[in-house]
Coordinates of C-alpha atoms in Angstrom, one line a residue:
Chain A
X467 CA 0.0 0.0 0.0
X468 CA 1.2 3.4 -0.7
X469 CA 1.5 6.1 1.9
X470 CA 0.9 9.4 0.3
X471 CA 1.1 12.9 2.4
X472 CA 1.3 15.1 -1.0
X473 CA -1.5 16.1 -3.4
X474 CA 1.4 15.5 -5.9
X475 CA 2.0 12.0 -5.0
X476 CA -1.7 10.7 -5.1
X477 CA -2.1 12.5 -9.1
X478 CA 1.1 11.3 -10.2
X479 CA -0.5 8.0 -8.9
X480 CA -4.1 8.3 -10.5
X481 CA -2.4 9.3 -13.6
X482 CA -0.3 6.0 -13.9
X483 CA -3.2 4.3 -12.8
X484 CA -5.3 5.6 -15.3
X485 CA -2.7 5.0 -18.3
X486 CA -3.2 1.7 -17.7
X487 CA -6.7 1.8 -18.1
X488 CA -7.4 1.0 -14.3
X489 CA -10.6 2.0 -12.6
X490 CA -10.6 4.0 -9.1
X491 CA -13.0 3.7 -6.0
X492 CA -12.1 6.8 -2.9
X493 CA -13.3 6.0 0.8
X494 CA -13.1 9.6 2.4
X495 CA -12.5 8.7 6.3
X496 CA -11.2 11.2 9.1
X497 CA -9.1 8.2 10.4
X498 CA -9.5 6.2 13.2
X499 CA -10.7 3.5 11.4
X500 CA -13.3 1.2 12.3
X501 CA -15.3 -1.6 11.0
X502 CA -17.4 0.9 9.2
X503 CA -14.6 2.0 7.8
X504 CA -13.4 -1.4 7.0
X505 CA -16.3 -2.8 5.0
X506 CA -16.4 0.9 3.0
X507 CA -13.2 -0.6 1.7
X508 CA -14.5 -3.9 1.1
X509 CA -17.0 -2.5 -0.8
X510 CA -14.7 -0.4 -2.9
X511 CA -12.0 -2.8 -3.4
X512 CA -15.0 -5.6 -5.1
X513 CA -15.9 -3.1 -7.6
X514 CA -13.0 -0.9 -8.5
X515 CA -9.4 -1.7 -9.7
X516 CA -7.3 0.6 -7.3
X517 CA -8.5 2.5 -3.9
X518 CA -7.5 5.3 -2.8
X519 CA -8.7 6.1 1.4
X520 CA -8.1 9.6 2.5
X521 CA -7.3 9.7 6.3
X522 CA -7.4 13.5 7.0
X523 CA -9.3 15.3 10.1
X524 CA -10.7 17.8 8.2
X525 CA -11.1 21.3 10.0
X526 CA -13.4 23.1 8.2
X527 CA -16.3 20.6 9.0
X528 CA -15.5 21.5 12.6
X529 CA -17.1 24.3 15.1
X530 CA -15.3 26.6 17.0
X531 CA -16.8 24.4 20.0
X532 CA -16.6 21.1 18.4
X533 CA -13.7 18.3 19.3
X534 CA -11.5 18.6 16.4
X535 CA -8.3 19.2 18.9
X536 CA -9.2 16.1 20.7
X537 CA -10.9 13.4 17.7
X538 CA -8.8 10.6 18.5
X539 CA -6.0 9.6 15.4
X540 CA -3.8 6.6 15.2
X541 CA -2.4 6.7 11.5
X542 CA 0.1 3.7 12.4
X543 CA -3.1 1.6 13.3
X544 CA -4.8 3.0 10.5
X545 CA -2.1 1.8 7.9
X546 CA -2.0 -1.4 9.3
X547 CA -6.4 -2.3 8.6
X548 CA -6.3 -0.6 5.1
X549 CA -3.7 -3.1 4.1
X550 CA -5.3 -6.2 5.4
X551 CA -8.2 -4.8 3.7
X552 CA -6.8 -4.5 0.2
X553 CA -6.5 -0.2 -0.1
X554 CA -4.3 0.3 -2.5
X555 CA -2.9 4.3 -1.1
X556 CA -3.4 6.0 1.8
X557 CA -4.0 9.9 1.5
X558 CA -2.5 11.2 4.8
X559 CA -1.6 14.9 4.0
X560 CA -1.4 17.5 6.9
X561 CA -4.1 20.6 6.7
X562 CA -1.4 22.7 5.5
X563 CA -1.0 20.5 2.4
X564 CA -4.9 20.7 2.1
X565 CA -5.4 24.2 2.4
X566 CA -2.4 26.1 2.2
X567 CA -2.3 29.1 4.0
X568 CA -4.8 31.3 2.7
X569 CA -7.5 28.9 1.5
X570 CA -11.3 30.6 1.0
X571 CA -12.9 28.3 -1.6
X572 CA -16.2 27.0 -0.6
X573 CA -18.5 24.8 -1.6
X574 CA -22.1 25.2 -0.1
X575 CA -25.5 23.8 -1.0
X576 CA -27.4 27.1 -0.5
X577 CA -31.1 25.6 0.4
X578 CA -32.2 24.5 3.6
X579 CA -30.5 20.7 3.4
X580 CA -27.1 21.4 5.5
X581 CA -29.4 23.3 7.9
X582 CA -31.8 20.5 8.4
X583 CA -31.0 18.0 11.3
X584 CA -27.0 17.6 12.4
X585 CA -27.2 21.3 10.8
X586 CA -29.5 23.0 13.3
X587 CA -26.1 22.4 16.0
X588 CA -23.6 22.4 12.9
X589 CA -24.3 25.2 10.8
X590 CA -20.9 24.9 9.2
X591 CA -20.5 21.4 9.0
X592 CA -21.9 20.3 5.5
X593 CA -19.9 23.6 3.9
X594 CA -16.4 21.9 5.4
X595 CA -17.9 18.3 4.4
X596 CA -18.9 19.4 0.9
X597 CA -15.7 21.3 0.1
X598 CA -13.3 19.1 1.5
X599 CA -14.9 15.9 -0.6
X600 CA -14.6 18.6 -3.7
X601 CA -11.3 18.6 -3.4
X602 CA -10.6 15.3 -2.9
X603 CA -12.6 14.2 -5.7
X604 CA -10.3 16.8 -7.6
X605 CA -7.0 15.3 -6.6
X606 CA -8.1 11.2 -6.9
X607 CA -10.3 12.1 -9.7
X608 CA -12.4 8.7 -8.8
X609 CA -15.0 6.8 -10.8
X610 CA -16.3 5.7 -7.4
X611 CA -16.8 7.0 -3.6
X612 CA -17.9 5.3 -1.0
X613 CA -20.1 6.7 2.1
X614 CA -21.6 4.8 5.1
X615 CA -25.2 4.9 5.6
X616 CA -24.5 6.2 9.8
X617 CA -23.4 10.0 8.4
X618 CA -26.9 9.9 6.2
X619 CA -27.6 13.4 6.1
X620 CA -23.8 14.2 4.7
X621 CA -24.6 11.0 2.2
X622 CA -28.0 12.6 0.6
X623 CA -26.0 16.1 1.0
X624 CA -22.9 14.5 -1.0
X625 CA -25.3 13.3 -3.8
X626 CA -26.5 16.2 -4.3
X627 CA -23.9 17.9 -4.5
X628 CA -22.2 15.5 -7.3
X629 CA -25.8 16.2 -9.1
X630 CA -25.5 19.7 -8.7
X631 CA -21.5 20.4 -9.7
X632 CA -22.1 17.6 -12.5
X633 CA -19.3 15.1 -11.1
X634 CA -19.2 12.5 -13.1
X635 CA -18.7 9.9 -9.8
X636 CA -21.2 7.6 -8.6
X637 CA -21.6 8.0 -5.0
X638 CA -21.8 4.5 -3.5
X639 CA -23.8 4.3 -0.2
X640 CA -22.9 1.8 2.5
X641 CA -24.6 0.3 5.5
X642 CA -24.3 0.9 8.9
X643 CA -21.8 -1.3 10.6
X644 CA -23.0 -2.1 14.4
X645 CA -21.4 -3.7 17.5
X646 CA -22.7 -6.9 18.5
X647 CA -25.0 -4.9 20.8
X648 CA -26.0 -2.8 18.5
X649 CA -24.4 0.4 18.9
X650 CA -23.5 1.9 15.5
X651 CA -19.6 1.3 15.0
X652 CA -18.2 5.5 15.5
X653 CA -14.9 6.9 15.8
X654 CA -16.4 8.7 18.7
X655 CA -17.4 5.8 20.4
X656 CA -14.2 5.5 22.1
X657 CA -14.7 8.8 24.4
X658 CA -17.2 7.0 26.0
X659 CA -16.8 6.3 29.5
X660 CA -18.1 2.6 30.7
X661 CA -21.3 4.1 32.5
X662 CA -22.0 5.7 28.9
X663 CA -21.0 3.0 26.3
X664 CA -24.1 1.4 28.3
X665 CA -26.2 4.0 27.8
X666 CA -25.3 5.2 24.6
X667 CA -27.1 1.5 23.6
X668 CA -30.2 4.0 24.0
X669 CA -29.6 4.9 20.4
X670 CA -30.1 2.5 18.8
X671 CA -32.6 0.5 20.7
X672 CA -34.8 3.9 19.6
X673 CA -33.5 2.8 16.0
X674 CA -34.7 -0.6 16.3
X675 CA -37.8 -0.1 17.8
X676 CA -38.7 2.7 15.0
X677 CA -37.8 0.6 12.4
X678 CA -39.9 -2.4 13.6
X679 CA -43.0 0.1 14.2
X680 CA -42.7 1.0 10.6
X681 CA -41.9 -2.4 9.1
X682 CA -44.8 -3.4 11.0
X683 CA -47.2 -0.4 9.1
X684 CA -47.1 2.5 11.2
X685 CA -47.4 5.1 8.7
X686 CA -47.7 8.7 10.6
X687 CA -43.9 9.6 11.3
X688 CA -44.9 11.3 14.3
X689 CA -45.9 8.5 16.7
X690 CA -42.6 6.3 15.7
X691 CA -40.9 9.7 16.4
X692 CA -42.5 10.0 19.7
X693 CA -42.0 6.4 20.2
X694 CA -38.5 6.7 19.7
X695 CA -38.1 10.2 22.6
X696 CA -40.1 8.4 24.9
X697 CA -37.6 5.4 24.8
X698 CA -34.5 8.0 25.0
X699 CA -35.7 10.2 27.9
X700 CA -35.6 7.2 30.0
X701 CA -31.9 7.2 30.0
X702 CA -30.6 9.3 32.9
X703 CA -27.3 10.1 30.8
X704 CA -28.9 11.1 27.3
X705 CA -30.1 14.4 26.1
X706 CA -31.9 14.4 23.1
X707 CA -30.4 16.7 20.4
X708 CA -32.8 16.3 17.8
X709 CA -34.9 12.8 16.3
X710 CA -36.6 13.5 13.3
X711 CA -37.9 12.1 10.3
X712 CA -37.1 13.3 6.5
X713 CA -37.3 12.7 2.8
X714 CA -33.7 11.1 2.2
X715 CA -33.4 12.8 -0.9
X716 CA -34.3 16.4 -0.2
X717 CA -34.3 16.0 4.1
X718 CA -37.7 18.1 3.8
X719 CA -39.6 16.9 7.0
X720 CA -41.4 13.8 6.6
X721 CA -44.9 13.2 8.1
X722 CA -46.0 9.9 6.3
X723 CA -43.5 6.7 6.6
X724 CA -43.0 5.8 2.6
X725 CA -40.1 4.6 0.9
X726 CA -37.3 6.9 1.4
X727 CA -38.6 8.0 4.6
X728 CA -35.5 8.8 6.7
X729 CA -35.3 8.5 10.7
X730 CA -32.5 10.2 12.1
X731 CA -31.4 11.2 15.9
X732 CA -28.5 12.4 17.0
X733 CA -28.2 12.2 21.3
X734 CA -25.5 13.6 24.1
X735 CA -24.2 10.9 26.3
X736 CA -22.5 12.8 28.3
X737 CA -20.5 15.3 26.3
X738 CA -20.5 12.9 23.2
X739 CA -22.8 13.7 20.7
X740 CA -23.5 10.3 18.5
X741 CA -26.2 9.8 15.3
X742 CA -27.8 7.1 14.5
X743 CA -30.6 6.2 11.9
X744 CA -32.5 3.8 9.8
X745 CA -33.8 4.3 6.1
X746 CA -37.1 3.2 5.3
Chain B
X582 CA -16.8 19.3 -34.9
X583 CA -18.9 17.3 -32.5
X584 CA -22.0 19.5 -31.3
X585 CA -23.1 18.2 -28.1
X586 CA -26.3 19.5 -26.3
X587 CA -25.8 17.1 -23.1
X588 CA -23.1 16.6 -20.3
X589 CA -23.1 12.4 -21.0
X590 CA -22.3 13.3 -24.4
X591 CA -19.6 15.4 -23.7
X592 CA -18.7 12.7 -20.8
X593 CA -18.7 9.8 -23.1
X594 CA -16.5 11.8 -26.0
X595 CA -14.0 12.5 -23.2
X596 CA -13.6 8.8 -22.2
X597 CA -13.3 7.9 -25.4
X598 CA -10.5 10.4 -26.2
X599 CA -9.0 9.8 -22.9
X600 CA -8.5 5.9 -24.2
X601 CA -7.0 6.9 -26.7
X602 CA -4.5 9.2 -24.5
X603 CA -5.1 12.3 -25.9
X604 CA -5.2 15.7 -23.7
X605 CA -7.7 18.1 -23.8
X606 CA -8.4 21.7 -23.8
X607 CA -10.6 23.5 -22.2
X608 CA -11.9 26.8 -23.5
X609 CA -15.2 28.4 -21.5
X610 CA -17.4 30.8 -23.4
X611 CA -20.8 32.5 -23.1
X612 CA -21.3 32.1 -27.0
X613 CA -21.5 35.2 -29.5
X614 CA -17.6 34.3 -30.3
X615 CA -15.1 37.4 -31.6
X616 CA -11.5 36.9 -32.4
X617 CA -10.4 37.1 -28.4
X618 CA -12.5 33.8 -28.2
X619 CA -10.5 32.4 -31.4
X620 CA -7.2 33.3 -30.2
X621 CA -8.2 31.4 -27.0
X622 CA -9.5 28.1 -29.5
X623 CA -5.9 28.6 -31.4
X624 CA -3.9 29.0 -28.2
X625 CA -6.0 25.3 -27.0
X626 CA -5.5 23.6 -30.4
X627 CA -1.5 24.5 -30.3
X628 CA -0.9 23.0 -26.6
X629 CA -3.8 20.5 -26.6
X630 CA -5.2 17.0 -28.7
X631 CA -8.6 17.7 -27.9
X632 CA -10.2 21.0 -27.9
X633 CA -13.8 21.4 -26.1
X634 CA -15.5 24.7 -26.0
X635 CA -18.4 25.3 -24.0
X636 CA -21.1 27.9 -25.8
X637 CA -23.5 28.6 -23.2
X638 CA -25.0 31.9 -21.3
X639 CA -24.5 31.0 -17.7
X640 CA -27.4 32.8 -16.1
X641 CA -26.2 32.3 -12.0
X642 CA -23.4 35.1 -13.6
X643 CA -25.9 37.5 -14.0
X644 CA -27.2 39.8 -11.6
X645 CA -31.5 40.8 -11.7
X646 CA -30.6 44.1 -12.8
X647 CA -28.3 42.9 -16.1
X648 CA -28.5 41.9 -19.5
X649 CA -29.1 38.4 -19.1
X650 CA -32.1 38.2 -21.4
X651 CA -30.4 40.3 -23.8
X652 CA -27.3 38.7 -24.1
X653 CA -26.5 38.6 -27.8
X654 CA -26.7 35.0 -28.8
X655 CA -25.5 33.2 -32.3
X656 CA -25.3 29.6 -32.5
X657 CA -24.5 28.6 -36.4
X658 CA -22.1 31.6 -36.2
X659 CA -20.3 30.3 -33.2
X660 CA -20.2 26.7 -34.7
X661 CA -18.7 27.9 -38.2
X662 CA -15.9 30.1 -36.3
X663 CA -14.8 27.4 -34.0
X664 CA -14.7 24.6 -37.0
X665 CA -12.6 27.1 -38.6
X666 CA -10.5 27.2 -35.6
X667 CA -10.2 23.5 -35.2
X668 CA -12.4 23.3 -31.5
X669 CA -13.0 19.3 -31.4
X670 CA -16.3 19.6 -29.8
X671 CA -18.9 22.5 -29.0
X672 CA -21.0 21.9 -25.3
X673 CA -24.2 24.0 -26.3
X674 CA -26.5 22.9 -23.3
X675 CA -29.8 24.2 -22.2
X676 CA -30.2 26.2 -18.4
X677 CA -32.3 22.6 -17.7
X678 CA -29.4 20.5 -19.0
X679 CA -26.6 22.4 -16.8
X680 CA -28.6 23.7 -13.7
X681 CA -31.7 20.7 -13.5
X682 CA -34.9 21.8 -11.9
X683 CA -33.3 22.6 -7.9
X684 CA -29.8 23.1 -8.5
X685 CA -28.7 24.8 -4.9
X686 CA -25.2 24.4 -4.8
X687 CA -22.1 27.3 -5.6
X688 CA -18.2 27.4 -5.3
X689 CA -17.6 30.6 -3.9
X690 CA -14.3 32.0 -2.7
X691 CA -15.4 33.4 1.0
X692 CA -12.4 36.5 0.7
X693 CA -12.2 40.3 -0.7
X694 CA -11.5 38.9 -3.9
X695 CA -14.7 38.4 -5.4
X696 CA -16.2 42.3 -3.5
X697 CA -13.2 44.3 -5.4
X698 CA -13.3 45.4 -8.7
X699 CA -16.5 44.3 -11.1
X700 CA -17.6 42.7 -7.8
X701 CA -18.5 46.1 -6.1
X702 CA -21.2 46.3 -8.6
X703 CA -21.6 42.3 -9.2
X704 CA -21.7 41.2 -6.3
X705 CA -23.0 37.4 -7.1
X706 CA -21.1 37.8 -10.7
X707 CA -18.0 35.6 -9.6
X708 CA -20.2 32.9 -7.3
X709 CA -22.0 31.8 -10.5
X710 CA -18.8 32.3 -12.8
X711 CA -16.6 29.9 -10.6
X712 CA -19.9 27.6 -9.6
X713 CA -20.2 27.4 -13.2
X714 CA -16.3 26.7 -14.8
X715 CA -16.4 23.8 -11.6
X716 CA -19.6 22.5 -13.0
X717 CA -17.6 22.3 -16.8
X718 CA -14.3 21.2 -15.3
X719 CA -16.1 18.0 -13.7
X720 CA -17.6 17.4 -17.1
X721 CA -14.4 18.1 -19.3
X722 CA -11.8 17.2 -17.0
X723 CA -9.5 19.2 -18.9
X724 CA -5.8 19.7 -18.6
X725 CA -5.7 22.7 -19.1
X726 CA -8.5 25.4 -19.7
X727 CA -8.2 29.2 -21.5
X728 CA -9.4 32.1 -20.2
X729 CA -8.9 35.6 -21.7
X730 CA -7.0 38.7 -19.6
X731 CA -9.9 40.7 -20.5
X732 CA -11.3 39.1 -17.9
X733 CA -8.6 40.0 -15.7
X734 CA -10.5 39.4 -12.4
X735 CA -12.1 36.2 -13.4
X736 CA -9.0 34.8 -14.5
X737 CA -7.1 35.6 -11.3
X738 CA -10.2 34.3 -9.1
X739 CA -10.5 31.0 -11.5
X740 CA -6.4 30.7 -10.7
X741 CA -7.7 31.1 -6.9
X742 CA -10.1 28.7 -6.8
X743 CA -8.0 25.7 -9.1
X744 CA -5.4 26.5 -6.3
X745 CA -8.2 26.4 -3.2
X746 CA -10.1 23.2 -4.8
X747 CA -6.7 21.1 -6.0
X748 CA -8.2 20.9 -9.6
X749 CA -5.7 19.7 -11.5
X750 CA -6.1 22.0 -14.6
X751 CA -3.6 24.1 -15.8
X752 CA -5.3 27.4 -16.3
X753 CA -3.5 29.4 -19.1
X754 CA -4.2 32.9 -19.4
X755 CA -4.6 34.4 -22.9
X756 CA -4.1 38.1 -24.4
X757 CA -6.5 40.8 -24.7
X758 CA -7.3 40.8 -28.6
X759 CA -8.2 44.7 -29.5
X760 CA -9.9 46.1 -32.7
X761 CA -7.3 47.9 -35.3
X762 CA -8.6 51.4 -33.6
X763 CA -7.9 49.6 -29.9
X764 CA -11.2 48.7 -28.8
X765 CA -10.9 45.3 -26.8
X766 CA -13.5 42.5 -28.2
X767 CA -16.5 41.8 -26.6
X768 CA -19.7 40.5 -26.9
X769 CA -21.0 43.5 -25.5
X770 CA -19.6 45.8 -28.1
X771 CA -22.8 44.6 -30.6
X772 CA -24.6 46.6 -28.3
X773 CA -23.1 50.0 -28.9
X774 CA -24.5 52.9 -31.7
X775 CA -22.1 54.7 -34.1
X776 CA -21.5 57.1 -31.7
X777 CA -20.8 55.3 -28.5
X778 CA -18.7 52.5 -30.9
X779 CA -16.7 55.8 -30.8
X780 CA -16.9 57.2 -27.3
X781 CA -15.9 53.5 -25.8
X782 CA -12.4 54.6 -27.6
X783 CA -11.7 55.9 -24.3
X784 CA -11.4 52.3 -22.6
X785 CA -7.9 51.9 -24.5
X786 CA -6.9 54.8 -25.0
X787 CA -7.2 55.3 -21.4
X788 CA -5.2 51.7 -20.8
X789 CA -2.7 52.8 -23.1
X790 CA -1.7 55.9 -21.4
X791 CA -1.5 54.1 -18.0
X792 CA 0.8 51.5 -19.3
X793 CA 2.9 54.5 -21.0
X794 CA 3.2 56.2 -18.0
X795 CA 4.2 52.8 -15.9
X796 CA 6.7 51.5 -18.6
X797 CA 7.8 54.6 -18.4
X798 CA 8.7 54.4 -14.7
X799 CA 5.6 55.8 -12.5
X800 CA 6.0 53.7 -9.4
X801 CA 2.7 55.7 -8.0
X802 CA -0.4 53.8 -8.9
X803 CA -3.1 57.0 -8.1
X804 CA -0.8 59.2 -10.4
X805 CA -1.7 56.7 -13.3
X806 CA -5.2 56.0 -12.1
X807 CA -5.9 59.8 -11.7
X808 CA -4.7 60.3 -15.8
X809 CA -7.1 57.6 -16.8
X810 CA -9.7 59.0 -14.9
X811 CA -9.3 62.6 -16.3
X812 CA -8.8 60.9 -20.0
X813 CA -12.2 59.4 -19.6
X814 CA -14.0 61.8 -17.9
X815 CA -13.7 64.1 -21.0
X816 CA -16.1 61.8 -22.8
X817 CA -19.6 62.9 -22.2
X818 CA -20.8 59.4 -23.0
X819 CA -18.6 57.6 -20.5
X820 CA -19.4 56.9 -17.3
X821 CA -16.7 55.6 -14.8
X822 CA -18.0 52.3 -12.7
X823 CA -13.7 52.1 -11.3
X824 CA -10.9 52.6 -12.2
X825 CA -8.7 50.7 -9.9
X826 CA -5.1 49.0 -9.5
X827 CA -4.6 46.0 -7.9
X828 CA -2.3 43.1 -7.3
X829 CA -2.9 40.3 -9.4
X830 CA -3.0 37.5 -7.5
X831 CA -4.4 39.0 -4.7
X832 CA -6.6 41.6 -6.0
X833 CA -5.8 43.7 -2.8
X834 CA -5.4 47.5 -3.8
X835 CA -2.1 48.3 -5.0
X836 CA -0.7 51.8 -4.4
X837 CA 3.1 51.2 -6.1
X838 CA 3.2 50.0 -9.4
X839 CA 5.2 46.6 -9.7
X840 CA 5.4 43.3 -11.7
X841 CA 2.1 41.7 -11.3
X842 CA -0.3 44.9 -10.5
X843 CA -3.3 45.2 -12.4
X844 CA -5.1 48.6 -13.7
X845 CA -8.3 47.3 -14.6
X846 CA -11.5 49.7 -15.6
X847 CA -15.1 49.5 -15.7
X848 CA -16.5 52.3 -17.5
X849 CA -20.3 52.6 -19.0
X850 CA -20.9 54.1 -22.5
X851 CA -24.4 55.4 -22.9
X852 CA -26.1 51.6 -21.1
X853 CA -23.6 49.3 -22.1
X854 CA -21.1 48.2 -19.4
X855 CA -17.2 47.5 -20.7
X856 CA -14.1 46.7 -19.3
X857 CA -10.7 47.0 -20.2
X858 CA -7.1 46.9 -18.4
X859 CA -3.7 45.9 -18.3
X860 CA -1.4 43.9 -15.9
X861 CA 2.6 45.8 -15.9

């Protein structure tokens, strides 16, 4: 597998790669790689030639009060999955070789989908999201890129974007990846304390139980919605911070469970903020 | 020629050229093509396989107040002139085929750059210009794509952006290409009378005493920009928008006149908007 901290390094790549007619699938990770992560590169590695993971902590999609100084990294640990899994490079550049020093180039969806959901605590989230994946489509040039299903809101948000800026990409959603408990597989898993990696279980109990009210018929949004509170505010250490249902494709609020319905929460344990959701 | 009228077209030609290994050229245009846009096509064919031109009236460019509707538009004419010229393929799309029914999403460089110059006037003028050349540079994928120095802001905020968004496209910058009595093509010229055909004399003449006076060693910038502004304020038709010196990369204001400052001009004759300039 190659290590690649330059822009440089991963074109000169892609460029080789291309001359000899290969194909190319990018998994876009912030490190600290999981089983999520993992089968995203399963995934790419069965259906393109070469891939290319990018393990950058990108700053933009950060707050001014959000934990980029402390989201955990282990590169060397990193390295090591992505080659049992079959990655072909590793994009590890630093955030000067991302942005240089005076970057301002942004690209924004400028309707009410990165406000929606995560974005009513984010507002600037989906703006870093959406202009970092720009410019990593830019330097890997993929025919493929590969999302999970757990970030949902950033996966409708990223295919629209490719609709939008005509990116000729297909964007390649994945499912979520769970421990055997059930609690969705999350970098951020791993500031919880033992009292909260208990109760953060509350997630996606309220996941399961939506998802078998609506398998089971329940077609008004609202009552799987208030299902799905009731079941959270039982939980000493959670704090709702928003559990909604939406269109998946346009995350307009969604009263009627149909096809494409989205339910999404995202809950404090503790200080952690964690998301979880299922897709009708 | 190929005359395509969709972005798969266009996609699928570039594949096909790309097996083949051939580079390709880039050259963005809104249509209504005058020798500037030729000398662009020429510059493309010399240094490039392929040649795509895009022919198309981006309306996110235009402001409520502008001349969107009465952009002067020629389609056969712009097709025989770039066959002449040797353009490989002409993108003509429709506003549906490029923009879709809810496009919502712009590049936009979050600095001064895009308030100075044209931009105090037009302020969303550079949002849909570089939302727009992403949109064609994800179709095309060129090499490298050709922009005129008429367009001496928009070519140094394009440079920004490829910079900012790690495209990587070579942007080549192209000469001004005047009339034989100095007047710079443009599409906009078509909409002048006899009379301000001949008051809009005062754009070069005005750029040509400026680069006298700097070639000749005036290292004060307001001493040049106060000469333009008393050449043109003689003209009864003329009105002065700016007339401004800047640094080219930057576009910060420039008060000493070095390699890489910019005295750019936007001056109306009778309604019509023109701009002219030159970089020392």
């Amino acid at each position: 597998m190659i290590k690649a901290e330059t822009i440089k390094e991963v074109r000169d790549q892609v460029r080789a790669w291309r001359k000899e007619g290969l194909t190319i699938g990018l998994v876009p990770t912030m490190g600290y790689l999981h089983e999520g992560h993992a089968s995203l590169v399963d995934k790419a590695v069965s259906q393109c030639d070469r891939v290319i993971v990018s393990d950058f902590v990108n700053p933009t999609q950060f707050g001014p009060t959000e934990d980029l100084s402390t989201y955990p990294r282990d590169f060397e640990r990193d390295c090591r999955l992505l080659e049992e899994h079959g990655a072909s490079l590793v994009f590890h550049p630093s955030v000067e070789e991302m942005y240089g020093e005076d970057a301002a180039t942004y690209v924004e969806i400028l309707n009410d989908m990165p406000k929606r959901l995560c974005g009513q605590t984010r507002p600037i989230h989906f703006r870093g999201v959406c202009t970092v994946v720009s410019k990593l489509f830019n330097i890997a040039t993929p025919d493929k890129a590969f999302f999970g299903m757990k970030d949902a809101q950033q996966l409708s948000i990223i295919k629209k974007m490719v609709r939008d800026m005509s990116y000729g990409i297909e964007i390649v959603g994945c499912p979520i990846i769970r421990e055997d408990d059930g609690l969705a597989k999350s970098s951020r898993n791993t500031y919880l304390s033992d009292d909260e990696r208990q109760a953060a279980l509350v997630l996606s109990k309220a996941v399961k139980l939506g998802k078998e009210m609506a398998e089971n018929g329940e077609k008004d949004a609202a009552k799987i919605l208030d299902a799905q509170r009731a079941l959270i505010e039982k939980e000493p250490l959670a704090k709702i911070d928003y559990v909604s249902a939406a269109d998946f494709d346009t995350l307009e609020p969604a009263t009627e469970v149909k096809e494409g319905t989205l339910f999404a929460m995202a809950v404090y344990i503790g200080k952690t903020r964690l998301i979880d959701n299922f897709l009708f």
